[in-house]
Amino acid sequence: MLFSRSKTRVAMGATLATVALFAAACSSSSSTSSTTTTGASTSTTLPTTNIATQSTVASVAALVPASISKTGQVTFAMDATYPPDEFIAPGSATIVGMDADFAVAIAQTMGLKAILKNVTFDSIIPGLQAGKYDVGNSSFTDTLARQKVVDFADYFQAGEAFYTKSGDTTTYSSLESLCGHSVAVETGTVEQTDAQAANKSCKKANNQGVTVLSFADQNAVNLAVSSGRADVGFADSQVSGYVVTASNGEFQLSGTAFNEAPYGMATQKGNGMVSAVAAALTQLQSNGTYTAILKKWGLESGAVQSIVINGATS
């Protein structure tokens, strides 16, 4: 990449203050907390595919740290404003999406109950560090920087993409194309980091900086674009695509996806939970559930051949 790395949502120690720099980017009953912001108008029809209930796999369950297994549940944290990865089902408080389905299937494989928490994106890694959550599965890109404070079980590949209001004739095809424009991003994502780096590079190259507008959730990002406050929205490729599809013609993709990188499910650094998550995901691959979940949400193109722990190279 030209400037930084994709979110696809600089270590100064494993402190809560540093976490915003690490945040990525980014259908089951669940427990949720917090609220979401209303964004641009969308029409969402949820897929009806049922994901098979998983049987407990003893070898996977044995890898779960005792401090977690003794509770009988696994707490997953996600920012449910990022469809189709994780979002709130219309007319309910239920978290749905690819990551919600993975969370339930992973927990079942471990012989535990999945508890899904809807929280702000940049609070997830601090929560993992503090032991408040067991797994962060909210479209996190695995990066070497983030590996300094959390472990990742890599399970998906995604890039970054721009979207604009329909009819906009400007083409945003790279980070350099942001020069002289305003871009909306979710706070704590690598899209934010990339846009900020582009601002510096643009100023150095031609004195035309980038106005970077960051928001607490993806819905607010969408609203900034639809209202004209931002020229362009910037998110993970499959999320940008979903935003466009669900916008009833209000948005359009601009340029093509770039900066492909692995998504990882984040766990507390060094507590061993990452091995259990990776083993559960490997089991889901072997029995076809992994493919079924991706197919349900139209995300087959992001499938990986094998589950890797801390696989980032940059």
C-alpha positions as protocol buffer text, in pm:
chain_id: "A"
residue {
  index: 1
  type: MET
  ca { x: 0 y: 0 z: 0 }
}
residue {
  index: 2
  type: LEU
  ca { x: 107 y: 358 z: -50 }
}
residue {
  index: 3
  type: PHE
  ca { x: 48 y: 515 z: 287 }
}
residue {
  index: 4
  type: SER
  ca { x: -39 y: 267 z: 561 }
}
residue {
  index: 5
  type: ARG
  ca { x: -242 y: -49 z: 608 }
}
residue {
  index: 6
  type: SER
  ca { x: -612 y: -128 z: 552 }
}
residue {
  index: 7
  type: LYS
  ca { x: -878 y: -159 z: 832 }
}
residue {
  index: 8
  type: THR
  ca { x: -1003 y: -322 z: 707 }
}
residue {
  index: 9
  type: ARG
  ca { x: -1123 y: -84 z: 1225 }
}
residue {
  index: 10
  type: VAL
  ca { x: 174 y: 282 z: 1757 }
}
residue {
  index: 11
  type: ALA
  ca { x: 231 y: 78 z: 2044 }
}
residue {
  index: 12
  type: MET
  ca { x: 343 y: 285 z: 2343 }
}
residue {
  index: 13
  type: GLY
  ca { x: 274 y: -3 z: 2574 }
}
residue {
  index: 14
  type: ALA
  ca { x: -37 y: -210 z: 2635 }
}
residue {
  index: 15
  type: THR
  ca { x: -240 y: 79 z: 2769 }
}
residue {
  index: 16
  type: LEU
  ca { x: -596 y: 179 z: 2708 }
}
residue {
  index: 17
  type: ALA
  ca { x: -490 y: 512 z: 2563 }
}
residue {
  index: 18
  type: THR
  ca { x: -313 y: 349 z: 2269 }
}
residue {
  index: 19
  type: VAL
  ca { x: -597 y: 131 z: 2157 }
}
residue {
  index: 20
  type: ALA
  ca { x: -761 y: 361 z: 1905 }
}
residue {
  index: 21
  type: LEU
  ca { x: -458 y: 314 z: 1686 }
}
residue {
  index: 22
  type: PHE
  ca { x: -509 y: -60 z: 1685 }
}
residue {
  index: 23
  type: ALA
  ca { x: -882 y: -84 z: 1621 }
}
residue {
  index: 24
  type: ALA
  ca { x: -965 y: -238 z: 1293 }
}
residue {
  index: 25
  type: ALA
  ca { x: -1035 y: -152 z: 995 }
}
residue {
  index: 26
  type: CYS
  ca { x: -1428 y: -287 z: 999 }
}
residue {
  index: 27
  type: SER
  ca { x: -2824 y: -1480 z: 1290 }
}
residue {
  index: 28
  type: SER
  ca { x: -2852 y: -1583 z: 1639 }
}
residue {
  index: 29
  type: SER
  ca { x: -2997 y: -1474 z: 1963 }
}
residue {
  index: 30
  type: SER
  ca { x: -2759 y: -1246 z: 2144 }
}
residue {
  index: 31
  type: SER
  ca { x: -2711 y: -1011 z: 2434 }
}
residue {
  index: 32
  type: THR
  ca { x: -2643 y: -653 z: 2329 }
}
residue {
  index: 33
  type: SER
  ca { x: -2560 y: -321 z: 2489 }
}
residue {
  index: 34
  type: SER
  ca { x: -2539 y: 39 z: 2364 }
}
residue {
  index: 35
  type: THR
  ca { x: -2729 y: 212 z: 2088 }
}
residue {
  index: 36
  type: THR
  ca { x: -2661 y: 295 z: 1726 }
}
residue {
  index: 37
  type: THR
  ca { x: -2688 y: 610 z: 1517 }
}
residue {
  index: 38
  type: THR
  ca { x: -2939 y: 643 z: 1238 }
}
residue {
  index: 39
  type: GLY
  ca { x: -2765 y: 672 z: 902 }
}
residue {
  index: 40
  type: ALA
  ca { x: -2870 y: 706 z: 543 }
}
residue {
  index: 41
  type: SER
  ca { x: -3189 y: 532 z: 440 }
}
residue {
  index: 42
  type: THR
  ca { x: -3150 y: 163 z: 371 }
}
residue {
  index: 43
  type: SER
  ca { x: -3372 y: -132 z: 295 }
}
residue {
  index: 44
  type: THR
  ca { x: -3237 y: -449 z: 451 }
}
residue {
  index: 45
  type: THR
  ca { x: -3371 y: -796 z: 379 }
}
residue {
  index: 46
  type: LEU
  ca { x: -3203 y: -1049 z: 603 }
}
residue {
  index: 47
  type: PRO
  ca { x: -3099 y: -1386 z: 461 }
}
residue {
  index: 48
  type: THR
  ca { x: -3309 y: -1676 z: 585 }
}
residue {
  index: 49
  type: THR
  ca { x: -3043 y: -1947 z: 578 }
}
residue {
  index: 50
  type: ASN
  ca { x: -3021 y: -2136 z: 906 }
}
residue {
  index: 51
  type: ILE
  ca { x: -2672 y: -2221 z: 1028 }
}
residue {
  index: 52
  type: ALA
  ca { x: -2654 y: -2569 z: 1179 }
}
residue {
  index: 53
  type: THR
  ca { x: -2615 y: -2601 z: 1554 }
}
residue {
  index: 54
  type: GLN
  ca { x: -2266 y: -2722 z: 1636 }
}
residue {
  index: 55
  type: SER
  ca { x: -2178 y: -3013 z: 1863 }
}
residue {
  index: 56
  type: THR
  ca { x: -1915 y: -2967 z: 2131 }
}
residue {
  index: 57
  type: VAL
  ca { x: -1570 y: -3077 z: 2018 }
}
residue {
  index: 58
  type: ALA
  ca { x: -1374 y: -3196 z: 2320 }
}
residue {
  index: 59
  type: SER
  ca { x: -1034 y: -3112 z: 2174 }
}
residue {
  index: 60
  type: VAL
  ca { x: -1147 y: -2754 z: 2112 }
}
residue {
  index: 61
  type: ALA
  ca { x: -1315 y: -2717 z: 2451 }
}
residue {
  index: 62
  type: ALA
  ca { x: -994 y: -2831 z: 2619 }
}
residue {
  index: 63
  type: LEU
  ca { x: -811 y: -2531 z: 2475 }
}
residue {
  index: 64
  type: VAL
  ca { x: -1041 y: -2273 z: 2634 }
}
residue {
  index: 65
  type: PRO
  ca { x: -875 y: -2106 z: 2935 }
}
residue {
  index: 66
  type: ALA
  ca { x: -1026 y: -2227 z: 3262 }
}
residue {
  index: 67
  type: SER
  ca { x: -1112 y: -1870 z: 3362 }
}
residue {
  index: 68
  type: ILE
  ca { x: -1347 y: -1855 z: 3063 }
}
residue {
  index: 69
  type: SER
  ca { x: -1479 y: -2211 z: 3046 }
}
residue {
  index: 70
  type: LYS
  ca { x: -1586 y: -2207 z: 3411 }
}
residue {
  index: 71
  type: THR
  ca { x: -1833 y: -1927 z: 3334 }
}
residue {
  index: 72
  type: GLY
  ca { x: -2015 y: -2142 z: 3078 }
}
residue {
  index: 73
  type: GLN
  ca { x: -2009 y: -1865 z: 2820 }
}
residue {
  index: 74
  type: VAL
  ca { x: -1791 y: -1669 z: 2580 }
}
residue {
  index: 75
  type: THR
  ca { x: -1840 y: -1294 z: 2557 }
}
residue {
  index: 76
  type: PHE
  ca { x: -1790 y: -1154 z: 2207 }
}
residue {
  index: 77
  type: ALA
  ca { x: -1756 y: -777 z: 2158 }
}
residue {
  index: 78
  type: MET
  ca { x: -1847 y: -610 z: 1830 }
}
residue {
  index: 79
  type: ASP
  ca { x: -1954 y: -274 z: 1694 }
}
residue {
  index: 80
  type: ALA
  ca { x: -2280 y: -374 z: 1529 }
}
residue {
  index: 81
  type: THR
  ca { x: -2294 y: -93 z: 1274 }
}
residue {
  index: 82
  type: TYR
  ca { x: -2091 y: -266 z: 1003 }
}
residue {
  index: 83
  type: PRO
  ca { x: -2317 y: -474 z: 776 }
}
residue {
  index: 84
  type: PRO
  ca { x: -2296 y: -741 z: 650 }
}
residue {
  index: 85
  type: ASP
  ca { x: -2028 y: -832 z: 905 }
}
residue {
  index: 86
  type: GLU
  ca { x: -2212 y: -727 z: 1220 }
}
residue {
  index: 87
  type: PHE
  ca { x: -2523 y: -514 z: 1256 }
}
residue {
  index: 88
  type: ILE
  ca { x: -2857 y: -487 z: 1435 }
}
residue {
  index: 89
  type: ALA
  ca { x: -3146 y: -667 z: 1268 }
}
residue {
  index: 90
  type: PRO
  ca { x: -3414 y: -415 z: 1163 }
}
residue {
  index: 91
  type: GLY
  ca { x: -3687 y: -380 z: 1423 }
}
residue {
  index: 92
  type: SER
  ca { x: -3498 y: -565 z: 1694 }
}
residue {
  index: 93
  type: ALA
  ca { x: -3200 y: -549 z: 1928 }
}
residue {
  index: 94
  type: THR
  ca { x: -3044 y: -867 z: 1790 }
}
residue {
  index: 95
  type: ILE
  ca { x: -2694 y: -861 z: 1643 }
}
residue {
  index: 96
  type: VAL
  ca { x: -2676 y: -1043 z: 1310 }
}
residue {
  index: 97
  type: GLY
  ca { x: -2421 y: -1082 z: 1034 }
}
residue {
  index: 98
  type: MET
  ca { x: -2121 y: -1292 z: 945 }
}
residue {
  index: 99
  type: ASP
  ca { x: -1940 y: -1234 z: 1273 }
}
residue {
  index: 100
  type: ALA
  ca { x: -2251 y: -1296 z: 1481 }
}
residue {
  index: 101
  type: ASP
  ca { x: -2299 y: -1634 z: 1314 }
}
residue {
  index: 102
  type: PHE
  ca { x: -1932 y: -1719 z: 1364 }
}
residue {
  index: 103
  type: ALA
  ca { x: -1952 y: -1623 z: 1731 }
}
residue {
  index: 104
  type: VAL
  ca { x: -2242 y: -1857 z: 1802 }
}
residue {
  index: 105
  type: ALA
  ca { x: -2088 y: -2146 z: 1607 }
}
residue {
  index: 106
  type: ILE
  ca { x: -1750 y: -2099 z: 1777 }
}
residue {
  index: 107
  type: ALA
  ca { x: -1905 y: -2095 z: 2123 }
}
residue {
  index: 108
  type: GLN
  ca { x: -2112 y: -2405 z: 2049 }
}
residue {
  index: 109
  type: THR
  ca { x: -1801 y: -2589 z: 1930 }
}
residue {
  index: 110
  type: MET
  ca { x: -1642 y: -2500 z: 2264 }
}
residue {
  index: 111
  type: GLY
  ca { x: -1948 y: -2625 z: 2451 }
}
residue {
  index: 112
  type: LEU
  ca { x: -2028 y: -2275 z: 2573 }
}
residue {
  index: 113
  type: LYS
  ca { x: -2295 y: -2009 z: 2525 }
}
residue {
  index: 114
  type: ALA
  ca { x: -2221 y: -1705 z: 2308 }
}
residue {
  index: 115
  type: ILE
  ca { x: -2291 y: -1365 z: 2461 }
}
residue {
  index: 116
  type: LEU
  ca { x: -2278 y: -1089 z: 2199 }
}
residue {
  index: 117
  type: LYS
  ca { x: -2211 y: -734 z: 2317 }
}
residue {
  index: 118
  type: ASN
  ca { x: -2267 y: -431 z: 2095 }
}
residue {
  index: 119
  type: VAL
  ca { x: -2007 y: -171 z: 2193 }
}
residue {
  index: 120
  type: THR
  ca { x: -1817 y: 112 z: 2028 }
}
residue {
  index: 121
  type: PHE
  ca { x: -1539 y: -10 z: 1804 }
}
residue {
  index: 122
  type: ASP
  ca { x: -1251 y: 164 z: 1975 }
}
residue {
  index: 123
  type: SER
  ca { x: -1353 y: 25 z: 2316 }
}
residue {
  index: 124
  type: ILE
  ca { x: -1310 y: -339 z: 2218 }
}
residue {
  index: 125
  type: ILE
  ca { x: -934 y: -380 z: 2257 }
}
residue {
  index: 126
  type: PRO
  ca { x: -933 y: -201 z: 2596 }
}
residue {
  index: 127
  type: GLY
  ca { x: -1212 y: -439 z: 2699 }
}
residue {
  index: 128
  type: LEU
  ca { x: -1006 y: -740 z: 2592 }
}
residue {
  index: 129
  type: GLN
  ca { x: -705 y: -608 z: 2780 }
}
residue {
  index: 130
  type: ALA
  ca { x: -915 y: -558 z: 3093 }
}
residue {
  index: 131
  type: GLY
  ca { x: -1076 y: -902 z: 3068 }
}
residue {
  index: 132
  type: LYS
  ca { x: -1421 y: -754 z: 3009 }
}
residue {
  index: 133
  type: TYR
  ca { x: -1461 y: -944 z: 2680 }
}
residue {
  index: 134
  type: ASP
  ca { x: -1322 y: -1279 z: 2570 }
}
residue {
  index: 135
  type: VAL
  ca { x: -1318 y: -1226 z: 2194 }
}
residue {
  index: 136
  type: GLY
  ca { x: -1333 y: -918 z: 1975 }
}
residue {
  index: 137
  type: ASN
  ca { x: -1481 y: -1010 z: 1638 }
}
residue {
  index: 138
  type: SER
  ca { x: -1567 y: -683 z: 1474 }
}
residue {
  index: 139
  type: SER
  ca { x: -1394 y: -682 z: 1135 }
}
residue {
  index: 140
  type: PHE
  ca { x: -1049 y: -631 z: 1287 }
}
residue {
  index: 141
  type: THR
  ca { x: -759 y: -635 z: 1048 }
}
residue {
  index: 142
  type: ASP
  ca { x: -466 y: -829 z: 1190 }
}
residue {
  index: 143
  type: THR
  ca { x: -157 y: -606 z: 1189 }
}
residue {
  index: 144
  type: LEU
  ca { x: 184 y: -635 z: 1352 }
}
residue {
  index: 145
  type: ALA
  ca { x: 110 y: -322 z: 1554 }
}
residue {
  index: 146
  type: ARG
  ca { x: -209 y: -467 z: 1698 }
}
residue {
  index: 147
  type: GLN
  ca { x: -35 y: -795 z: 1776 }
}
residue {
  index: 148
  type: LYS
  ca { x: 162 y: -608 z: 2042 }
}
residue {
  index: 149
  type: VAL
  ca { x: -151 y: -591 z: 2257 }
}
residue {
  index: 150
  type: VAL
  ca { x: -382 y: -872 z: 2134 }
}
residue {
  index: 151
  type: ASP
  ca { x: -361 y: -1208 z: 1957 }
}
residue {
  index: 152
  type: PHE
  ca { x: -550 y: -1280 z: 1634 }
}
residue {
  index: 153
  type: ALA
  ca { x: -705 y: -1590 z: 1478 }
}
residue {
  index: 154
  type: ASP
  ca { x: -718 y: -1490 z: 1110 }
}
residue {
  index: 155
  type: TYR
  ca { x: -1030 y: -1610 z: 928 }
}
residue {
  index: 156
  type: PHE
  ca { x: -1117 y: -1375 z: 640 }
}
residue {
  index: 157
  type: GLN
  ca { x: -962 y: -1149 z: 374 }
}
residue {
  index: 158
  type: ALA
  ca { x: -1090 y: -800 z: 298 }
}
residue {
  index: 159
  type: GLY
  ca { x: -978 y: -485 z: 122 }
}
residue {
  index: 160
  type: GLU
  ca { x: -1076 y: -119 z: 142 }
}
residue {
  index: 161
  type: ALA
  ca { x: -1310 y: 74 z: -87 }
}
residue {
  index: 162
  type: PHE
  ca { x: -1458 y: 421 z: -134 }
}
residue {
  index: 163
  type: TYR
  ca { x: -1822 y: 514 z: -192 }
}
residue {
  index: 164
  type: THR
  ca { x: -1993 y: 844 z: -277 }
}
residue {
  index: 165
  type: LYS
  ca { x: -2338 y: 986 z: -334 }
}
residue {
  index: 166
  type: SER
  ca { x: -2482 y: 861 z: -661 }
}
residue {
  index: 167
  type: GLY
  ca { x: -2406 y: 1091 z: -951 }
}
residue {
  index: 168
  type: ASP
  ca { x: -2072 y: 1208 z: -812 }
}
residue {
  index: 169
  type: THR
  ca { x: -1833 y: 1205 z: -1108 }
}
residue {
  index: 170
  type: THR
  ca { x: -1511 y: 1211 z: -903 }
}
residue {
  index: 171
  type: THR
  ca { x: -1333 y: 876 z: -902 }
}
residue {
  index: 172
  type: TYR
  ca { x: -1158 y: 775 z: -581 }
}
residue {
  index: 173
  type: SER
  ca { x: -929 y: 489 z: -673 }
}
residue {
  index: 174
  type: SER
  ca { x: -639 y: 527 z: -430 }
}
residue {
  index: 175
  type: LEU
  ca { x: -535 y: 712 z: -120 }
}
residue {
  index: 176
  type: GLU
  ca { x: -372 y: 980 z: -335 }
}
residue {
  index: 177
  type: SER
  ca { x: -711 y: 1051 z: -493 }
}
residue {
  index: 178
  type: LEU
  ca { x: -829 y: 1188 z: -157 }
}
residue {
  index: 179
  type: CYS
  ca { x: -605 y: 1495 z: -193 }
}
residue {
  index: 180
  type: GLY
  ca { x: -818 y: 1809 z: -167 }
}
residue {
  index: 181
  type: HIS
  ca { x: -1130 y: 1620 z: -55 }
}
residue {
  index: 182
  type: SER
  ca { x: -1312 y: 1535 z: 268 }
}
residue {
  index: 183
  type: VAL
  ca { x: -1347 y: 1171 z: 371 }
}
residue {
  index: 184
  type: ALA
  ca { x: -1566 y: 1010 z: 638 }
}
residue {
  index: 185
  type: VAL
  ca { x: -1430 y: 716 z: 837 }
}
residue {
  index: 186
  type: GLU
  ca { x: -1514 y: 522 z: 1150 }
}
residue {
  index: 187
  type: THR
  ca { x: -1306 y: 619 z: 1453 }
}
residue {
  index: 188
  type: GLY
  ca { x: -1029 y: 374 z: 1539 }
}
residue {
  index: 189
  type: THR
  ca { x: -1019 y: 202 z: 1201 }
}
residue {
  index: 190
  type: VAL
  ca { x: -719 y: 166 z: 977 }
}
residue {
  index: 191
  type: GLU
  ca { x: -919 y: 359 z: 719 }
}
residue {
  index: 192
  type: GLN
  ca { x: -886 y: 649 z: 961 }
}
residue {
  index: 193
  type: THR
  ca { x: -511 y: 586 z: 991 }
}
residue {
  index: 194
  type: ASP
  ca { x: -478 y: 562 z: 613 }
}
residue {
  index: 195
  type: ALA
  ca { x: -674 y: 882 z: 555 }
}
residue {
  index: 196
  type: GLN
  ca { x: -466 y: 1071 z: 810 }
}
residue {
  index: 197
  type: ALA
  ca { x: -147 y: 946 z: 646 }
}
residue {
  index: 198
  type: ALA
  ca { x: -286 y: 1053 z: 308 }
}
residue {
  index: 199
  type: ASN
  ca { x: -346 y: 1400 z: 449 }
}
residue {
  index: 200
  type: LYS
  ca { x: 23 y: 1432 z: 537 }
}
residue {
  index: 201
  type: SER
  ca { x: 139 y: 1291 z: 205 }
}
residue {
  index: 202
  type: CYS
  ca { x: -97 y: 1512 z: 6 }
}
residue {
  index: 203
  type: LYS
  ca { x: 18 y: 1824 z: 189 }
}
residue {
  index: 204
  type: LYS
  ca { x: 379 y: 1733 z: 122 }
}
residue {
  index: 205
  type: ALA
  ca { x: 313 y: 1661 z: -245 }
}
residue {
  index: 206
  type: ASN
  ca { x: 82 y: 1944 z: -349 }
}
residue {
  index: 207
  type: ASN
  ca { x: -30 y: 2139 z: -41 }
}
residue {
  index: 208
  type: GLN
  ca { x: -382 y: 1999 z: -83 }
}
residue {
  index: 209
  type: GLY
  ca { x: -457 y: 1811 z: 234 }
}
residue {
  index: 210
  type: VAL
  ca { x: -736 y: 1568 z: 317 }
}
residue {
  index: 211
  type: THR
  ca { x: -1014 y: 1665 z: 557 }
}
residue {
  index: 212
  type: VAL
  ca { x: -1059 y: 1353 z: 768 }
}
residue {
  index: 213
  type: LEU
  ca { x: -1396 y: 1332 z: 947 }
}
residue {
  index: 214
  type: SER
  ca { x: -1416 y: 1048 z: 1199 }
}
residue {
  index: 215
  type: PHE
  ca { x: -1735 y: 914 z: 1354 }
}
residue {
  index: 216
  type: ALA
  ca { x: -1823 y: 668 z: 1628 }
}
residue {
  index: 217
  type: ASP
  ca { x: -1998 y: 419 z: 1401 }
}
residue {
  index: 218
  type: GLN
  ca { x: -2053 y: 332 z: 1036 }
}
residue {
  index: 219
  type: ASN
  ca { x: -2409 y: 467 z: 1031 }
}
residue {
  index: 220
  type: ALA
  ca { x: -2276 y: 813 z: 1117 }
}
residue {
  index: 221
  type: VAL
  ca { x: -2017 y: 779 z: 841 }
}
residue {
  index: 222
  type: ASN
  ca { x: -2296 y: 704 z: 593 }
}
residue {
  index: 223
  type: LEU
  ca { x: -2493 y: 1005 z: 714 }
}
residue {
  index: 224
  type: ALA
  ca { x: -2193 y: 1234 z: 664 }
}
residue {
  index: 225
  type: VAL
  ca { x: -2171 y: 1126 z: 301 }
}
residue {
  index: 226
  type: SER
  ca { x: -2545 y: 1141 z: 232 }
}
residue {
  index: 227
  type: SER
  ca { x: -2572 y: 1489 z: 385 }
}
residue {
  index: 228
  type: GLY
  ca { x: -2279 y: 1620 z: 183 }
}
residue {
  index: 229
  type: ARG
  ca { x: -2066 y: 1688 z: 487 }
}
residue {
  index: 230
  type: ALA
  ca { x: -1806 y: 1446 z: 347 }
}
residue {
  index: 231
  type: ASP
  ca { x: -1720 y: 1398 z: -20 }
}
residue {
  index: 232
  type: VAL
  ca { x: -1654 y: 1028 z: 14 }
}
residue {
  index: 233
  type: GLY
  ca { x: -1697 y: 740 z: 258 }
}
residue {
  index: 234
  type: PHE
  ca { x: -1415 y: 495 z: 327 }
}
residue {
  index: 235
  type: ALA
  ca { x: -1466 y: 145 z: 471 }
}
residue {
  index: 236
  type: ASP
  ca { x: -1379 y: -219 z: 421 }
}
residue {
  index: 237
  type: SER
  ca { x: -1460 y: -335 z: 69 }
}
residue {
  index: 238
  type: GLN
  ca { x: -1747 y: -568 z: 156 }
}
residue {
  index: 239
  type: VAL
  ca { x: -1898 y: -308 z: 390 }
}
residue {
  index: 240
  type: SER
  ca { x: -1880 y: -33 z: 129 }
}
residue {
  index: 241
  type: GLY
  ca { x: -2045 y: -271 z: -116 }
}
residue {
  index: 242
  type: TYR
  ca { x: -2321 y: -352 z: 131 }
}
residue {
  index: 243
  type: VAL
  ca { x: -2380 y: 16 z: 209 }
}
residue {
  index: 244
  type: VAL
  ca { x: -2426 y: 86 z: -162 }
}
residue {
  index: 245
  type: THR
  ca { x: -2655 y: -213 z: -218 }
}
residue {
  index: 246
  type: ALA
  ca { x: -2875 y: -125 z: 80 }
}
residue {
  index: 247
  type: SER
  ca { x: -2897 y: 248 z: 7 }
}
residue {
  index: 248
  type: ASN
  ca { x: -3178 y: 235 z: -251 }
}
residue {
  index: 249
  type: GLY
  ca { x: -2959 y: 410 z: -506 }
}
residue {
  index: 250
  type: GLU
  ca { x: -2835 y: 685 z: -275 }
}
residue {
  index: 251
  type: PHE
  ca { x: -2472 y: 571 z: -287 }
}
residue {
  index: 252
  type: GLN
  ca { x: -2234 y: 433 z: -549 }
}
residue {
  index: 253
  type: LEU
  ca { x: -1896 y: 263 z: -528 }
}
residue {
  index: 254
  type: SER
  ca { x: -1602 y: 470 z: -648 }
}
residue {
  index: 255
  type: GLY
  ca { x: -1296 y: 299 z: -791 }
}
residue {
  index: 256
  type: THR
  ca { x: -1204 y: -58 z: -702 }
}
residue {
  index: 257
  type: ALA
  ca { x: -1104 y: -230 z: -380 }
}
residue {
  index: 258
  type: PHE
  ca { x: -741 y: -221 z: -269 }
}
residue {
  index: 259
  type: ASN
  ca { x: -513 y: -303 z: 29 }
}
residue {
  index: 260
  type: GLU
  ca { x: -639 y: -657 z: 92 }
}
residue {
  index: 261
  type: ALA
  ca { x: -550 y: -779 z: 441 }
}
residue {
  index: 262
  type: PRO
  ca { x: -658 y: -1050 z: 688 }
}
residue {
  index: 263
  type: TYR
  ca { x: -937 y: -1012 z: 940 }
}
residue {
  index: 264
  type: GLY
  ca { x: -864 y: -1165 z: 1278 }
}
residue {
  index: 265
  type: MET
  ca { x: -1071 y: -1246 z: 1584 }
}
residue {
  index: 266
  type: ALA
  ca { x: -890 y: -1072 z: 1869 }
}
residue {
  index: 267
  type: THR
  ca { x: -825 y: -1217 z: 2214 }
}
residue {
  index: 268
  type: GLN
  ca { x: -636 y: -1104 z: 2520 }
}
residue {
  index: 269
  type: LYS
  ca { x: -264 y: -1122 z: 2457 }
}
residue {
  index: 270
  type: GLY
  ca { x: -105 y: -1442 z: 2584 }
}
residue {
  index: 271
  type: ASN
  ca { x: -404 y: -1595 z: 2766 }
}
residue {
  index: 272
  type: GLY
  ca { x: -434 y: -1887 z: 2522 }
}
residue {
  index: 273
  type: MET
  ca { x: -787 y: -1814 z: 2404 }
}
residue {
  index: 274
  type: VAL
  ca { x: -664 y: -1749 z: 2051 }
}
residue {
  index: 275
  type: SER
  ca { x: -571 y: -2118 z: 2015 }
}
residue {
  index: 276
  type: ALA
  ca { x: -923 y: -2222 z: 2111 }
}
residue {
  index: 277
  type: VAL
  ca { x: -1079 y: -1976 z: 1867 }
}
residue {
  index: 278
  type: ALA
  ca { x: -848 y: -2090 z: 1587 }
}
residue {
  index: 279
  type: ALA
  ca { x: -926 y: -2456 z: 1657 }
}
residue {
  index: 280
  type: ALA
  ca { x: -1300 y: -2385 z: 1656 }
}
residue {
  index: 281
  type: LEU
  ca { x: -1275 y: -2201 z: 1324 }
}
residue {
  index: 282
  type: THR
  ca { x: -1073 y: -2488 z: 1178 }
}
residue {
  index: 283
  type: GLN
  ca { x: -1346 y: -2727 z: 1288 }
}
residue {
  index: 284
  type: LEU
  ca { x: -1607 y: -2505 z: 1121 }
}
residue {
  index: 285
  type: GLN
  ca { x: -1405 y: -2517 z: 801 }
}
residue {
  index: 286
  type: SER
  ca { x: -1383 y: -2895 z: 809 }
}
residue {
  index: 287
  type: ASN
  ca { x: -1756 y: -2950 z: 859 }
}
residue {
  index: 288
  type: GLY
  ca { x: -1872 y: -2693 z: 602 }
}
residue {
  index: 289
  type: THR
  ca { x: -2015 y: -2439 z: 846 }
}
residue {
  index: 290
  type: TYR
  ca { x: -1748 y: -2181 z: 766 }
}
residue {
  index: 291
  type: THR
  ca { x: -1844 y: -2184 z: 398 }
}
residue {
  index: 292
  type: ALA
  ca { x: -2216 y: -2184 z: 482 }
}
residue {
  index: 293
  type: ILE
  ca { x: -2180 y: -1868 z: 692 }
}
residue {
  index: 294
  type: LEU
  ca { x: -1985 y: -1683 z: 425 }
}
residue {
  index: 295
  type: LYS
  ca { x: -2232 y: -1792 z: 157 }
}
residue {
  index: 296
  type: LYS
  ca { x: -2527 y: -1680 z: 370 }
}
residue {
  index: 297
  type: TRP
  ca { x: -2392 y: -1325 z: 377 }
}
residue {
  index: 298
  type: GLY
  ca { x: -2255 y: -1319 z: 22 }
}
residue {
  index: 299
  type: LEU
  ca { x: -1895 y: -1307 z: 141 }
}
residue {
  index: 300
  type: GLU
  ca { x: -1748 y: -1620 z: -17 }
}
residue {
  index: 301
  type: SER
  ca { x: -1477 y: -1417 z: -192 }
}
residue {
  index: 302
  type: GLY
  ca { x: -1316 y: -1346 z: 145 }
}
residue {
  index: 303
  type: ALA
  ca { x: -1267 y: -1713 z: 239 }
}
residue {
  index: 304
  type: VAL
  ca { x: -922 y: -1827 z: 352 }
}
residue {
  index: 305
  type: GLN
  ca { x: -777 y: -2173 z: 298 }
}
residue {
  index: 306
  type: SER
  ca { x: -666 y: -2218 z: 658 }
}
residue {
  index: 307
  type: ILE
  ca { x: -694 y: -2045 z: 993 }
}
residue {
  index: 308
  type: VAL
  ca { x: -370 y: -1877 z: 1099 }
}
residue {
  index: 309
  type: ILE
  ca { x: -273 y: -1724 z: 1433 }
}
residue {
  index: 310
  type: ASN
  ca { x: -113 y: -1378 z: 1413 }
}
residue {
  index: 311
  type: GLY
  ca { x: -57 y: -1407 z: 1040 }
}
residue {
  index: 312
  type: ALA
  ca { x: -5 y: -1038 z: 960 }
}
residue {
  index: 313
  type: THR
  ca { x: 319 y: -944 z: 789 }
}
residue {
  index: 314
  type: SER
  ca { x: 293 y: -568 z: 828 }
}
